[in-house]
Coordinates of C-alpha atoms and ligand atoms in Angstrom, one line a residue:
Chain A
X1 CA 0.0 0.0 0.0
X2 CA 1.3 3.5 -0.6
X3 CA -0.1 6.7 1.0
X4 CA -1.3 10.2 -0.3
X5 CA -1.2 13.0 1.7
X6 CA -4.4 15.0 1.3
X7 CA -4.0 18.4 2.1
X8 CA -7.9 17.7 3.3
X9 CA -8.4 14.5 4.5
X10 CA -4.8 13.3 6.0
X11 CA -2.8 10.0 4.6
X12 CA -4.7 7.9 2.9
X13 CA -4.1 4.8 1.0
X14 CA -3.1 5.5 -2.9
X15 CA -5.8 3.3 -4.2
X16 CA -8.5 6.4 -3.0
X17 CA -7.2 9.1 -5.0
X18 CA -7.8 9.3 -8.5
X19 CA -4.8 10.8 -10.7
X20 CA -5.8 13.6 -13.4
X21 CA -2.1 14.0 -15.1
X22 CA 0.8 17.0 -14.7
X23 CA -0.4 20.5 -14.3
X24 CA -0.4 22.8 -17.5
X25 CA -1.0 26.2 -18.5
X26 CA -4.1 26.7 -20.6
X27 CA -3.7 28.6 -23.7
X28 CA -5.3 32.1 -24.0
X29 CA -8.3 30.6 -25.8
X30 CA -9.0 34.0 -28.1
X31 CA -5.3 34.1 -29.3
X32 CA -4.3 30.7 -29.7
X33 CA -3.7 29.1 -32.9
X34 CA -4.5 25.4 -33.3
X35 CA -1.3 24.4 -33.0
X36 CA -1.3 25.4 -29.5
X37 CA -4.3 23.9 -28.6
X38 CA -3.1 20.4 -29.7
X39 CA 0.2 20.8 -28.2
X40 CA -1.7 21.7 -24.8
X41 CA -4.3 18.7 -25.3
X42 CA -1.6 16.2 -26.1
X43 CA 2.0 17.0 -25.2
X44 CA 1.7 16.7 -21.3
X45 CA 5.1 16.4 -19.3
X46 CA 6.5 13.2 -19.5
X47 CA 10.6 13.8 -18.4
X48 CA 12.2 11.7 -15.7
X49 CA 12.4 13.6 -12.8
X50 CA 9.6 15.4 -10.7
X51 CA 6.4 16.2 -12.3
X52 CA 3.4 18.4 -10.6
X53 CA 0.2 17.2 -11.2
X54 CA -3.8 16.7 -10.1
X55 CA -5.4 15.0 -8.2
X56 CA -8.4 13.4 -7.0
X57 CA -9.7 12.1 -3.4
X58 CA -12.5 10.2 -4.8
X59 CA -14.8 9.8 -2.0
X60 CA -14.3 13.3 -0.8
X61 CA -14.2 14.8 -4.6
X62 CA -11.0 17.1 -3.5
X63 CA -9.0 18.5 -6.0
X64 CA -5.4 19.1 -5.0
X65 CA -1.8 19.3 -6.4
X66 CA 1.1 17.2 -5.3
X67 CA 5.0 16.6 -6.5
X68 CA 5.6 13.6 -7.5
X69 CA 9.3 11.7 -8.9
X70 CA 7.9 9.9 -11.7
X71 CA 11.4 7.6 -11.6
X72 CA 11.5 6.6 -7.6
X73 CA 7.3 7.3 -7.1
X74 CA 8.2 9.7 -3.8
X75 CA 6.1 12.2 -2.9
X76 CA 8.0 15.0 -2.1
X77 CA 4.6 17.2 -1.5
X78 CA 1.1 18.1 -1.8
X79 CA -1.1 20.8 -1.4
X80 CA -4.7 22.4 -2.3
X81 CA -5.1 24.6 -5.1
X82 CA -4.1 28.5 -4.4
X83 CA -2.5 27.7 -1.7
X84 CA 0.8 27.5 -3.0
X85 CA 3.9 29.1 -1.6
Chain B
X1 CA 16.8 -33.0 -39.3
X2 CA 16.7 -36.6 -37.4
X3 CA 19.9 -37.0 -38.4
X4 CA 21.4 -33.9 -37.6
X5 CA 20.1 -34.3 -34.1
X6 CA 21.4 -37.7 -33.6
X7 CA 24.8 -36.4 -34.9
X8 CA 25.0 -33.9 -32.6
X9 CA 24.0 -35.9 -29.7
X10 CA 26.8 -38.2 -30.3
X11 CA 29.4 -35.8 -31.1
X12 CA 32.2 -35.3 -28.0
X13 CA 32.3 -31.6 -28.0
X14 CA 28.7 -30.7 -29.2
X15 CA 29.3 -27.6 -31.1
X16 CA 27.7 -24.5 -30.5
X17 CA 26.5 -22.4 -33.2
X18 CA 25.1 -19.2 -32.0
X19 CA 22.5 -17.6 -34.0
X20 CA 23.2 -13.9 -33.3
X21 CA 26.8 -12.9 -33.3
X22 CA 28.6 -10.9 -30.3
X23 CA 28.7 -7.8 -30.7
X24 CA 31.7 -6.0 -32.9
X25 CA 33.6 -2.9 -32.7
X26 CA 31.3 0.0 -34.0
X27 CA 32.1 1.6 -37.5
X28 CA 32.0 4.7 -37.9
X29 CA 29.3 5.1 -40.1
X30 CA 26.2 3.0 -41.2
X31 CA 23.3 4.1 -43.6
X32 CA 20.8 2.8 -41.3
X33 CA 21.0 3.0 -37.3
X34 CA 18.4 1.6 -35.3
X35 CA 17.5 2.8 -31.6
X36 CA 16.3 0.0 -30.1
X37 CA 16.9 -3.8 -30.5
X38 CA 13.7 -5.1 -29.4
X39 CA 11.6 -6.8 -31.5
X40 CA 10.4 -3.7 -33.6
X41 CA 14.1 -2.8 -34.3
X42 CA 15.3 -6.1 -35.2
X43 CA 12.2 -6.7 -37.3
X44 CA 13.5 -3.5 -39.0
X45 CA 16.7 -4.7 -39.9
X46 CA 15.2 -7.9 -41.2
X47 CA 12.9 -6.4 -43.5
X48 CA 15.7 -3.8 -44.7
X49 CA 18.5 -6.6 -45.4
X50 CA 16.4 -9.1 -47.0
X51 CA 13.9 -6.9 -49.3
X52 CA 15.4 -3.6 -49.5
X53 CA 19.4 -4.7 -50.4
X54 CA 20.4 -2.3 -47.3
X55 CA 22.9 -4.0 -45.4
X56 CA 24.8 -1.4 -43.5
X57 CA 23.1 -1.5 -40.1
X58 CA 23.7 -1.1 -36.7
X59 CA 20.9 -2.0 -33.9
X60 CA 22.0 -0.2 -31.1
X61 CA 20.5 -1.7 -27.6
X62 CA 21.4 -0.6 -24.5
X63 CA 21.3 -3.4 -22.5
X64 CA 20.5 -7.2 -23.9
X65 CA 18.8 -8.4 -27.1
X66 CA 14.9 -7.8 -26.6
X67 CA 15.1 -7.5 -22.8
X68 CA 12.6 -4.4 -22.9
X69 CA 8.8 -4.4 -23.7
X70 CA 9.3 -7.4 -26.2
X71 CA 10.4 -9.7 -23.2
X72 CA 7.7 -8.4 -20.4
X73 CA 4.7 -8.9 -23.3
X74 CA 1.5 -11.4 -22.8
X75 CA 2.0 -12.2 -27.0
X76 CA -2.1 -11.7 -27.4
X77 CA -2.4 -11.0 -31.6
X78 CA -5.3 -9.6 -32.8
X79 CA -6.9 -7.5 -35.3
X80 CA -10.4 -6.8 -33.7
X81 CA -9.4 -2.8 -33.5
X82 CA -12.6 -0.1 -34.1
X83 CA -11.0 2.4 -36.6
X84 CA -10.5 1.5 -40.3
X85 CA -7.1 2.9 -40.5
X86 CA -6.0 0.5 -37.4
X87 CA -8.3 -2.3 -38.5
X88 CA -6.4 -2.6 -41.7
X89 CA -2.9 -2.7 -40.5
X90 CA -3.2 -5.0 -37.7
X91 CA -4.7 -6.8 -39.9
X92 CA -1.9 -7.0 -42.1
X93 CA 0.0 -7.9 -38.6
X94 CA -1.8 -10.7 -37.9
X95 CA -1.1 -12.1 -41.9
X96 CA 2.6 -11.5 -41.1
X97 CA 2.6 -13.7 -38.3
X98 CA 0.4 -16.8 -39.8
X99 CA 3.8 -17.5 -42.4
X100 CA 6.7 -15.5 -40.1
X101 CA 8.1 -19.1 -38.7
X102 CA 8.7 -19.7 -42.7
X103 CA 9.9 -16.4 -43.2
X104 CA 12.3 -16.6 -40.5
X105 CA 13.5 -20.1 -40.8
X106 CA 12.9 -19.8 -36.9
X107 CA 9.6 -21.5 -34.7
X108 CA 8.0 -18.6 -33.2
X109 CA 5.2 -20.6 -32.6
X110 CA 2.3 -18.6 -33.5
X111 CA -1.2 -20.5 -32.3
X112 CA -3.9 -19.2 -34.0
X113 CA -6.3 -20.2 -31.5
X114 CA -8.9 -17.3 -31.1
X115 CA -9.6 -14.5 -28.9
X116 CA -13.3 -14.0 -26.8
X117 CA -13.7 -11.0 -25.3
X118 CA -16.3 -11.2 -22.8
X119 CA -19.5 -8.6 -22.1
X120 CA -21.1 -8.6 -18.9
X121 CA -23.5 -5.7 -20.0
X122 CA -25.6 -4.4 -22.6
X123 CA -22.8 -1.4 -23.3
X124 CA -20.0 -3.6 -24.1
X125 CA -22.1 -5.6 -26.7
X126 CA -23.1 -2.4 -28.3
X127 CA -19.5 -1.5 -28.6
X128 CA -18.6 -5.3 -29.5
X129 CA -21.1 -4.9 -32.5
X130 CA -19.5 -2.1 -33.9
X131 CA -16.2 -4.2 -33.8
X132 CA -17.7 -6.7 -35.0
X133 CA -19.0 -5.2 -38.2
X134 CA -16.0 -3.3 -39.1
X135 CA -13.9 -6.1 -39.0
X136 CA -16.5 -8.0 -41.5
X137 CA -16.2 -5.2 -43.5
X138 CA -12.1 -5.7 -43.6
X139 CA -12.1 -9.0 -43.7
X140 CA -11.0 -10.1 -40.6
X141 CA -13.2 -13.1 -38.6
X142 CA -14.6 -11.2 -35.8
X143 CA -18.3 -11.8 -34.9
X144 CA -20.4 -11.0 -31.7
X145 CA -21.6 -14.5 -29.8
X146 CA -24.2 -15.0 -27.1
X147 CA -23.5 -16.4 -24.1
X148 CA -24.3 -20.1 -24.9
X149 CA -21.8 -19.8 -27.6
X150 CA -19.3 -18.6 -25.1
X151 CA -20.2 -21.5 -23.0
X152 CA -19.6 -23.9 -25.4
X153 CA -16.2 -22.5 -26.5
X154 CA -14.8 -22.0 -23.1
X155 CA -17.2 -24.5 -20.4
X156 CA -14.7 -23.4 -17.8
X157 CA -16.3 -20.0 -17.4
X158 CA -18.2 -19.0 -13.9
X159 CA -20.9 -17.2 -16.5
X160 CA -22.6 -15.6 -12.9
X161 CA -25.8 -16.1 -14.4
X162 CA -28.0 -13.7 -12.7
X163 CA -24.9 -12.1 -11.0
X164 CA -23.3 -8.2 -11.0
X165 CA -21.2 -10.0 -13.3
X166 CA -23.2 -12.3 -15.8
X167 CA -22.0 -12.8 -18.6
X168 CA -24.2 -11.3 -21.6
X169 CA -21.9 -12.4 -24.5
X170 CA -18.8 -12.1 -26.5
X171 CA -16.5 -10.2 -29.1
X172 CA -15.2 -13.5 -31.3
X173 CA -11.8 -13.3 -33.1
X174 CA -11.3 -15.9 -34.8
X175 CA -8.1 -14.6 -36.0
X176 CA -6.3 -14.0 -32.2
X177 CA -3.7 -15.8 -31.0
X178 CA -0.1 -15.6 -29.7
X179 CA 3.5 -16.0 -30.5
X180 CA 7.0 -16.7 -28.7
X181 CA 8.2 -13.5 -27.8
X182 CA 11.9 -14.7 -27.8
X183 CA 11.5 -16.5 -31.0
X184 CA 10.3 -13.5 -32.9
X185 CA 13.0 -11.3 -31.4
X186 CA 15.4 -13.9 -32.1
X187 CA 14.2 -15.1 -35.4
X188 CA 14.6 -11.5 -36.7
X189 CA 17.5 -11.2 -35.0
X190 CA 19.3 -14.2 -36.5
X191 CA 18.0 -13.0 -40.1
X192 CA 18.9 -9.5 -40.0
X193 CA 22.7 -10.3 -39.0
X194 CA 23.4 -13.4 -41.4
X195 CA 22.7 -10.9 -43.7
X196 CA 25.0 -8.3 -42.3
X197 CA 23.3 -6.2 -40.1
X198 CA 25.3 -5.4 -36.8
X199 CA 23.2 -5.6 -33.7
X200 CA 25.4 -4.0 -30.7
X201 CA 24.1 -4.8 -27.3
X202 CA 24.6 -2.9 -24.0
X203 CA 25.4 -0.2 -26.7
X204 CA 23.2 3.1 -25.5
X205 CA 22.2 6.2 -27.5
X206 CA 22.7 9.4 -25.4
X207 CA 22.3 12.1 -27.5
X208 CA 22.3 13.1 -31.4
X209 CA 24.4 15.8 -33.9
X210 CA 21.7 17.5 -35.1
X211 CA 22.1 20.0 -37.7
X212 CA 20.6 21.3 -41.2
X213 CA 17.1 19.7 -40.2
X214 CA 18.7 15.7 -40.2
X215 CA 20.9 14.2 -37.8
X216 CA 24.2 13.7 -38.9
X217 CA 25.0 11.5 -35.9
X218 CA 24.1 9.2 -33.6
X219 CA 26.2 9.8 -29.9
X220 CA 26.7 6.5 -28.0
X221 CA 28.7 5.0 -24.6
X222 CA 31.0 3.5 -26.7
X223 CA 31.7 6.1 -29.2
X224 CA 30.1 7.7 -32.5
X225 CA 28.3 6.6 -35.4
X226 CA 27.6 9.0 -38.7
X227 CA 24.6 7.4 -40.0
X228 CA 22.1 8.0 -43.1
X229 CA 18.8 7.3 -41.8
X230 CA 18.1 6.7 -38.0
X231 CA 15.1 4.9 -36.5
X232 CA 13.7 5.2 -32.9
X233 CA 12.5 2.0 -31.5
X234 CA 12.8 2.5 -28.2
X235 CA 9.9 1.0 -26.4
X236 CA 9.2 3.2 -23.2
X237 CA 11.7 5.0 -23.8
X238 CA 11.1 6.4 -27.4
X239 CA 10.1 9.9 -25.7
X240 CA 13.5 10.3 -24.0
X241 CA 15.0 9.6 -27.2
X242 CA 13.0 11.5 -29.4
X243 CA 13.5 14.1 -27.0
X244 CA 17.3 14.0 -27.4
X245 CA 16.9 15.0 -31.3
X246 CA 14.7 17.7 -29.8
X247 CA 11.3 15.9 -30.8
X248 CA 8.5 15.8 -28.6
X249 CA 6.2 13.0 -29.1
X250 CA 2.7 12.9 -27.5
X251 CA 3.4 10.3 -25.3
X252 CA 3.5 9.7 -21.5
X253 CA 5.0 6.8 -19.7
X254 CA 3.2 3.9 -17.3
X255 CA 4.0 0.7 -16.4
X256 CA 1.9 -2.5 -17.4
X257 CA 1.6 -5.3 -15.1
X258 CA 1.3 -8.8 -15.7
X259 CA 2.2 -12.4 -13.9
X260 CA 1.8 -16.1 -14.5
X261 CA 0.9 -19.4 -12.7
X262 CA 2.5 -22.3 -12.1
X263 CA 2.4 -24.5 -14.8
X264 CA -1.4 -26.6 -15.5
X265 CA -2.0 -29.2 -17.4
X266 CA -3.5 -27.7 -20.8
X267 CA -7.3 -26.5 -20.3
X268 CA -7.4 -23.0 -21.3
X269 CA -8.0 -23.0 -25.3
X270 CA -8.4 -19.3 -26.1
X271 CA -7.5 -16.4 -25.4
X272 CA -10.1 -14.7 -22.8
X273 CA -10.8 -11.5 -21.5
X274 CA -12.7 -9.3 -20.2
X275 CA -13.7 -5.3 -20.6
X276 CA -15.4 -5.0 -17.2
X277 CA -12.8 -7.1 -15.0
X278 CA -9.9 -5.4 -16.4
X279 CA -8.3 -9.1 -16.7
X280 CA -7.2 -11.2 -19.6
X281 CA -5.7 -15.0 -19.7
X282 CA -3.8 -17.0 -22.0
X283 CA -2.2 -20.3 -21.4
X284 CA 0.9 -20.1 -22.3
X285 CA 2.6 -23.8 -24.2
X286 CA 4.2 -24.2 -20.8
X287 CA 0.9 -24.6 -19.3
X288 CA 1.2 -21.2 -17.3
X289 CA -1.5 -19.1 -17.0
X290 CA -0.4 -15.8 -18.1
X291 CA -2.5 -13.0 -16.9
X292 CA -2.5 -9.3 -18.0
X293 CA -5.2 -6.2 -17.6
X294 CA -4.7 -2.5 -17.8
X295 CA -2.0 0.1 -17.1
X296 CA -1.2 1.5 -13.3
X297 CA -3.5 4.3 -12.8
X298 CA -0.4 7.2 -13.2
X299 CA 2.4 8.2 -14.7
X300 CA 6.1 6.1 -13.6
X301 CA 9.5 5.2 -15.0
X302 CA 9.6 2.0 -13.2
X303 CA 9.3 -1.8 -13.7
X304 CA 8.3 -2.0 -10.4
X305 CA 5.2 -4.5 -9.2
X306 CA 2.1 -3.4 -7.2
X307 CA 0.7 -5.8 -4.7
X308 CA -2.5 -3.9 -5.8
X309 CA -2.1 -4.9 -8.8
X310 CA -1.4 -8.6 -8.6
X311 CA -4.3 -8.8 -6.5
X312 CA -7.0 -6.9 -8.8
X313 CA -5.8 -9.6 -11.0
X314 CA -6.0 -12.4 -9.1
X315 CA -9.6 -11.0 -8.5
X316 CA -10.8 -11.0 -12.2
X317 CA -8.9 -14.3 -12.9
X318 CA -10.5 -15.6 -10.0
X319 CA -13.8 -14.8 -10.7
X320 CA -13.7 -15.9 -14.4
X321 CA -12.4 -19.1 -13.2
X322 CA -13.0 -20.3 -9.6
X323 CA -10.9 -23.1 -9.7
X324 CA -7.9 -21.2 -9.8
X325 CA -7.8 -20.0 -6.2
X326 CA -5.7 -22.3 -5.2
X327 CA -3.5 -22.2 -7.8
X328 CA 0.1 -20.1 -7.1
X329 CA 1.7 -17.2 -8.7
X330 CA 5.3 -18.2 -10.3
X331 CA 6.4 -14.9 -11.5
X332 CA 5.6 -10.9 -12.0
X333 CA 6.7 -8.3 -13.7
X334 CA 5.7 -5.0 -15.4
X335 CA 7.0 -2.8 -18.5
X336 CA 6.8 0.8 -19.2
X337 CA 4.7 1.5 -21.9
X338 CA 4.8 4.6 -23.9
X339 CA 1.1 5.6 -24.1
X340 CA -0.6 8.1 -26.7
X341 CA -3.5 9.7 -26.5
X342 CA -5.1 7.8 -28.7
X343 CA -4.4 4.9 -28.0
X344 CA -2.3 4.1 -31.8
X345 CA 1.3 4.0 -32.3
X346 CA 3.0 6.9 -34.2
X347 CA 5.0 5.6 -37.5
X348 CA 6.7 7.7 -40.3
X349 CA 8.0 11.0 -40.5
X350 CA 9.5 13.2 -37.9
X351 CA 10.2 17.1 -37.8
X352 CA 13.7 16.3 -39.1
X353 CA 14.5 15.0 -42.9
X354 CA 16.1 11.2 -41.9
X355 CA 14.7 10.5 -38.8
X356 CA 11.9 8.2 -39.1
X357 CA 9.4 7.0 -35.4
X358 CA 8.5 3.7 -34.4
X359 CA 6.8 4.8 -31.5
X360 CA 3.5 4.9 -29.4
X361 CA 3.2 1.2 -29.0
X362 CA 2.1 1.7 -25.5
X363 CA 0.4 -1.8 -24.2
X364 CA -0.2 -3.4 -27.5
X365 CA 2.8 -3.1 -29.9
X366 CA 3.9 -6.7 -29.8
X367 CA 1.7 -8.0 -32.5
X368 CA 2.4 -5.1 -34.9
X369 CA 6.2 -6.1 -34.6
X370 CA 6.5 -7.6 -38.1
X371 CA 4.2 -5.5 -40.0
X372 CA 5.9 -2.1 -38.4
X373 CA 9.3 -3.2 -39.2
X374 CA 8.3 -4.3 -42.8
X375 CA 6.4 -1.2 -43.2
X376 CA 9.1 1.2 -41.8
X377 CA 12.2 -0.6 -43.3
X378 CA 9.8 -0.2 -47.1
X379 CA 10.0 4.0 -45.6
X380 CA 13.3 4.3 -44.6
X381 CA 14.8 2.3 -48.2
X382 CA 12.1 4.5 -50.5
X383 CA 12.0 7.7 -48.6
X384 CA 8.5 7.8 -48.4
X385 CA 5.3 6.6 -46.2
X386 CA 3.2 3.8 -47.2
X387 CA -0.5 4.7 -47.7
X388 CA -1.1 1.7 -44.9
X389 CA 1.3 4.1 -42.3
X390 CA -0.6 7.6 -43.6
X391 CA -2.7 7.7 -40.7
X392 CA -0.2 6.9 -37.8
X393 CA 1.8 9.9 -38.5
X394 CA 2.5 12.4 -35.9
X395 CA 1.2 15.4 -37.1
X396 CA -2.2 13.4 -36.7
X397 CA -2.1 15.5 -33.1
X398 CA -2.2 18.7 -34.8
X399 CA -4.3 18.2 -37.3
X400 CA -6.8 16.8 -34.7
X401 CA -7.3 13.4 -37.1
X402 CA -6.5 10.8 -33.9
X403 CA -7.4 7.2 -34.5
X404 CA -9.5 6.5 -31.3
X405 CA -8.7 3.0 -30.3
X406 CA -9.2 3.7 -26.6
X407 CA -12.1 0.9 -26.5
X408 CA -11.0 -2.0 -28.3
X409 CA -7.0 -1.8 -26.3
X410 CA -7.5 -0.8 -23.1
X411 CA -7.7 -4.1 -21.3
X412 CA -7.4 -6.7 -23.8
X413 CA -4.6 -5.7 -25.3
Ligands
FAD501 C1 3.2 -6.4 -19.3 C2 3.0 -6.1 -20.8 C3 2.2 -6.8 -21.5 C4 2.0 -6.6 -22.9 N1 1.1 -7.4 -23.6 C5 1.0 -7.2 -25.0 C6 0.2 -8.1 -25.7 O1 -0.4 -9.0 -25.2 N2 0.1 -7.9 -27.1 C7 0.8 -6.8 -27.7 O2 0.6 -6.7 -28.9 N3 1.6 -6.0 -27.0 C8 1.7 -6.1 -25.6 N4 2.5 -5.3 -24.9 C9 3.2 -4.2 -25.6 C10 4.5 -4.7 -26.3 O3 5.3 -5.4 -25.4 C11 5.3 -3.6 -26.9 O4 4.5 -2.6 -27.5 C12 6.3 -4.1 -27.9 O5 7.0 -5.2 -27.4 C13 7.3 -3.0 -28.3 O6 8.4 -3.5 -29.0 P1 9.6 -2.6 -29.3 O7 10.6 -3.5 -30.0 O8 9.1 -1.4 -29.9 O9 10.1 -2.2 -27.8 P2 11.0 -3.0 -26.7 O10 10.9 -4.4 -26.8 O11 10.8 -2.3 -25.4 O12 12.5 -2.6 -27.3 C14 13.0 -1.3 -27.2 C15 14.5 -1.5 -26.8 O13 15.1 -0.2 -26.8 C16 16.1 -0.2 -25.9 N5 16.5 1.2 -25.5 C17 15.8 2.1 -24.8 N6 16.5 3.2 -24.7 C18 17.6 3.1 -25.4 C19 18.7 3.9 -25.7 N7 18.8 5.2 -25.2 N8 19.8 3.4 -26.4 C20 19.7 2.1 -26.9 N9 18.7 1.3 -26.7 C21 17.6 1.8 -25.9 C22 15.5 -1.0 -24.7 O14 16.5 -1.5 -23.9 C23 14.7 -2.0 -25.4 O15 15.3 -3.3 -25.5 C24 2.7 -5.5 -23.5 C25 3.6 -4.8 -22.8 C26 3.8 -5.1 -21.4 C27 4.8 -4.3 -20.6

């Protein structure tokens, strides 16, 4: 079993959280070209090394971010949206 | 071949003739490299020394021959796909394989012995149908079945009749079945260097000369190649290495999970699975039960197992088959899998002029492995795309054309 630290709900086992991918910026939707649009649908972050991304506590539908190594699988943080420092 | 045998098995020093030679210094130059030597790669170099008179090659593997995705897969082959585009070229895939033990001079022992996906509700026939009718239309044997049918093909299935989990029905390939991963990798391996293609083990790419829109060369551990054309093949890691010619594919990484059983005595005739359990089974000719289902639920670099895992699977193999509670878990393993959005590999062209992408082949690349490398190795010789790769190119993302074959691979591969 591997934990998630909810920034709402505590440490809770992995298996309730729900991933939704790495964090991107979306494209200023009057100006961007098409290009853009597909690069920001498709190319998400997928380098070695740590990634921030979404997710989900299912049960509790809370949306937060956390760090994340994708190579060793730590978790080096996570925390609810706005509130970061 | 009798005699052969018996000659060898009465000879003192029983001589060894190895099918792939070790690997040589590197020259410095080739007119084709390959990044990769799993099975795509070395399928490549087969197709390009036999058909296309190319015979300057290096396969450039970083670790052992095939160890990567090739070695980790559960074999399933199968054409029952939704899309046209990707109906048609697995298609051509599963041809490939019906003759490649002749082709290759080498058993791969393809069994042709069918694929039933199951349906435990009214959804996943609908779906099944459409399946179903495209592949009629393309000429494949796929046909929807109702559930006495299934019962008769496979009796050893709980059906749960009037359970959560009854089954309703099935998806019918009568063109499924699987290969020796080893052999094919092997076979093509064997081929492509008696012909003179150099395959350089624990030989790693780490960077390219780019310049002038081409890559001039390829930058390794043990030195530097100049090369013509270059082909990436690199299994999960094809968007590292595309990313060292600058070339961002659409691709993010997972890992895919799978185990086996100690070996039963032969029961298991198809190939089953099913959409809802996230669980698929084939016996393997060593009388394992090899099960399979979908991808971790994120993102990872890492072959590592999940206890999770093993036990959702356990739980849909279970369920399917009662009897196998009590049977025990040999081994487990997982690959990463470079996934696309669409669930369809990316072949052809790439931003710059000679380097050609093998990529994308996420959880279900092992039974395109002779039809990619024939088709890319007929690209790299002529320059140019067959109409049959058109639609896997990668600027499919941009033009917002994606081949959406999210529902017939996610869990039965
Ligand atoms: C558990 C599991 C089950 C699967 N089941 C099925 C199935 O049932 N049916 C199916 O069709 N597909 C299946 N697949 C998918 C299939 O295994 C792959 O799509 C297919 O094997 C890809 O072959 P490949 O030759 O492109 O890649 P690989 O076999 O992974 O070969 C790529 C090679 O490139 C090498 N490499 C990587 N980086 C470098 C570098 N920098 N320099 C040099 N070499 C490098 C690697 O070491 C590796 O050997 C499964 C995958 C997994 C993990």
């Amino acid at each position: 079993m591997k934990l998630l630290d909810c920034p709402m709900n505590g440490p809770r086992n992995i298996d309730e959280f729900q991933s939704f991918g790495p964090l991107r910026q979306a494209p200023d939707a009057d100006a961007a070209a098409d290009a853009e649009w597909a690069r920001h649908l498709f190319r998400a972050d997928n380098r070695k090394g740590v990634v921030v991304e979404w997710w989900r506590h299912v049960p509790s539908n809370f949306f937060f971010l956390a760090q994340r190594d994708v190579v060793t699988n730590e978790i080096i943080r996570t925390y609810a949206p706005g509130s970061r420092p | 071949m009798p005699l052969r045998l018996l000659k060898y098995g009465l000879s003192r020093d029983y001589p060894v003739t190895g099918d792939i030679p070790a690997t040589p210094e590197l020259k410095p130059s080739y007119d084709v490299v390959i990044v990769g030597g799993g099975g795509h790669g070395l399928a490549c170099a087969h197709y390009l020394s036999k058909y296309h008179g190319i015979a300057s090659i290096a396969v450039l593997e970083k670790g052992y021959l095939a160890g990567g995705n090739t070695a980790r897969n559960t074999t399933t082959i199968r054409s029952n796909y939704i899309t046209q585009e990707g109906v048609a070229f697995y298609k051509e895939g599963v041809s490939l394989f019906e003759t490649l033990s002749q082709e290759l001079d080498f058993n791969v022992m393809f069994s042709q012995r069918g694929q039933l996906t199951l349906a435990h509700t009214e959804a996943t026939l609908r779906a099944f149908h459409l399946r179903a009718e495209m592949g009629k239309h393309m000429g494949t044997r796929t046909e929807v079945i109702d559930a006495k049918e299934v019962e008769k093909l496979v009796p050893e299935l709980n059906m749960d009749r009037g359970g959560a989990l009854e089954i309703l029905g099935g998806l019918w390939h009568a063109d499924g079945g699987t290969a020796r991963h080893d052999a094919v990798a092997w076979g093509f391996a064997a081929q492509a260097s008696r012909r003179g293609a150099e395959i350089h083990q624990r030989t790693e790419v780490q960077g390219f000369e780019v310049g002038n829109g081409q890559v001039r060369a390829v930058v390794t551990n043990r030195g530097r190649v100049a090369c013509g054309s270059v082909l990436i093949a690199a299994g999960g890691m094809n968007y590292d290495v595309a990313m060292m010619a600058g070339v961002e594919l659409p691709i993010r990484c997972y890992p895919l999970q799978a185990m086996v059983t100690q070996p039963l005595k032969p029961w298991l005739h198809t190939l089953v699975s099913s959409v809802s359990l996230h669980t698929y089974l084939v016996q393997s000719s060593r009388g394992e039960i090899v099960i399979g289902g979908g991808s971790d639920p994120y993102q990872l670099y890492s072959t590592r197992s999940t206890l999770d895992m093993k036990e959702h699977l356990a739980e849909g193999a279970v369920h399917l088959f009662p009897f196998l509670q009590g049977v025990r878990l040999l081994r487990q393993w997982a690959g990463i899998t470079d996934m696309t959005p669409d669930y369809s590999p990316i072949m052809g062209a790439s931003p710059l002029a000679n380097l050609w992408l093998d990529c994308g082949w996420g959880t279900w690349g092992f039974k395109a492995t002779a039809v990619a490398g024939k088709r890319l190795a007929e690209t790299i010789a002529k320059g140019r795309v067959p109409d049959l790769l058109k639609p896997f190119a990668l600027e499919r993302f941009e033009k917002f054309r994606l081949l959406n074959e999210m529902g017939a691979t996610a869990a039965s591969h």
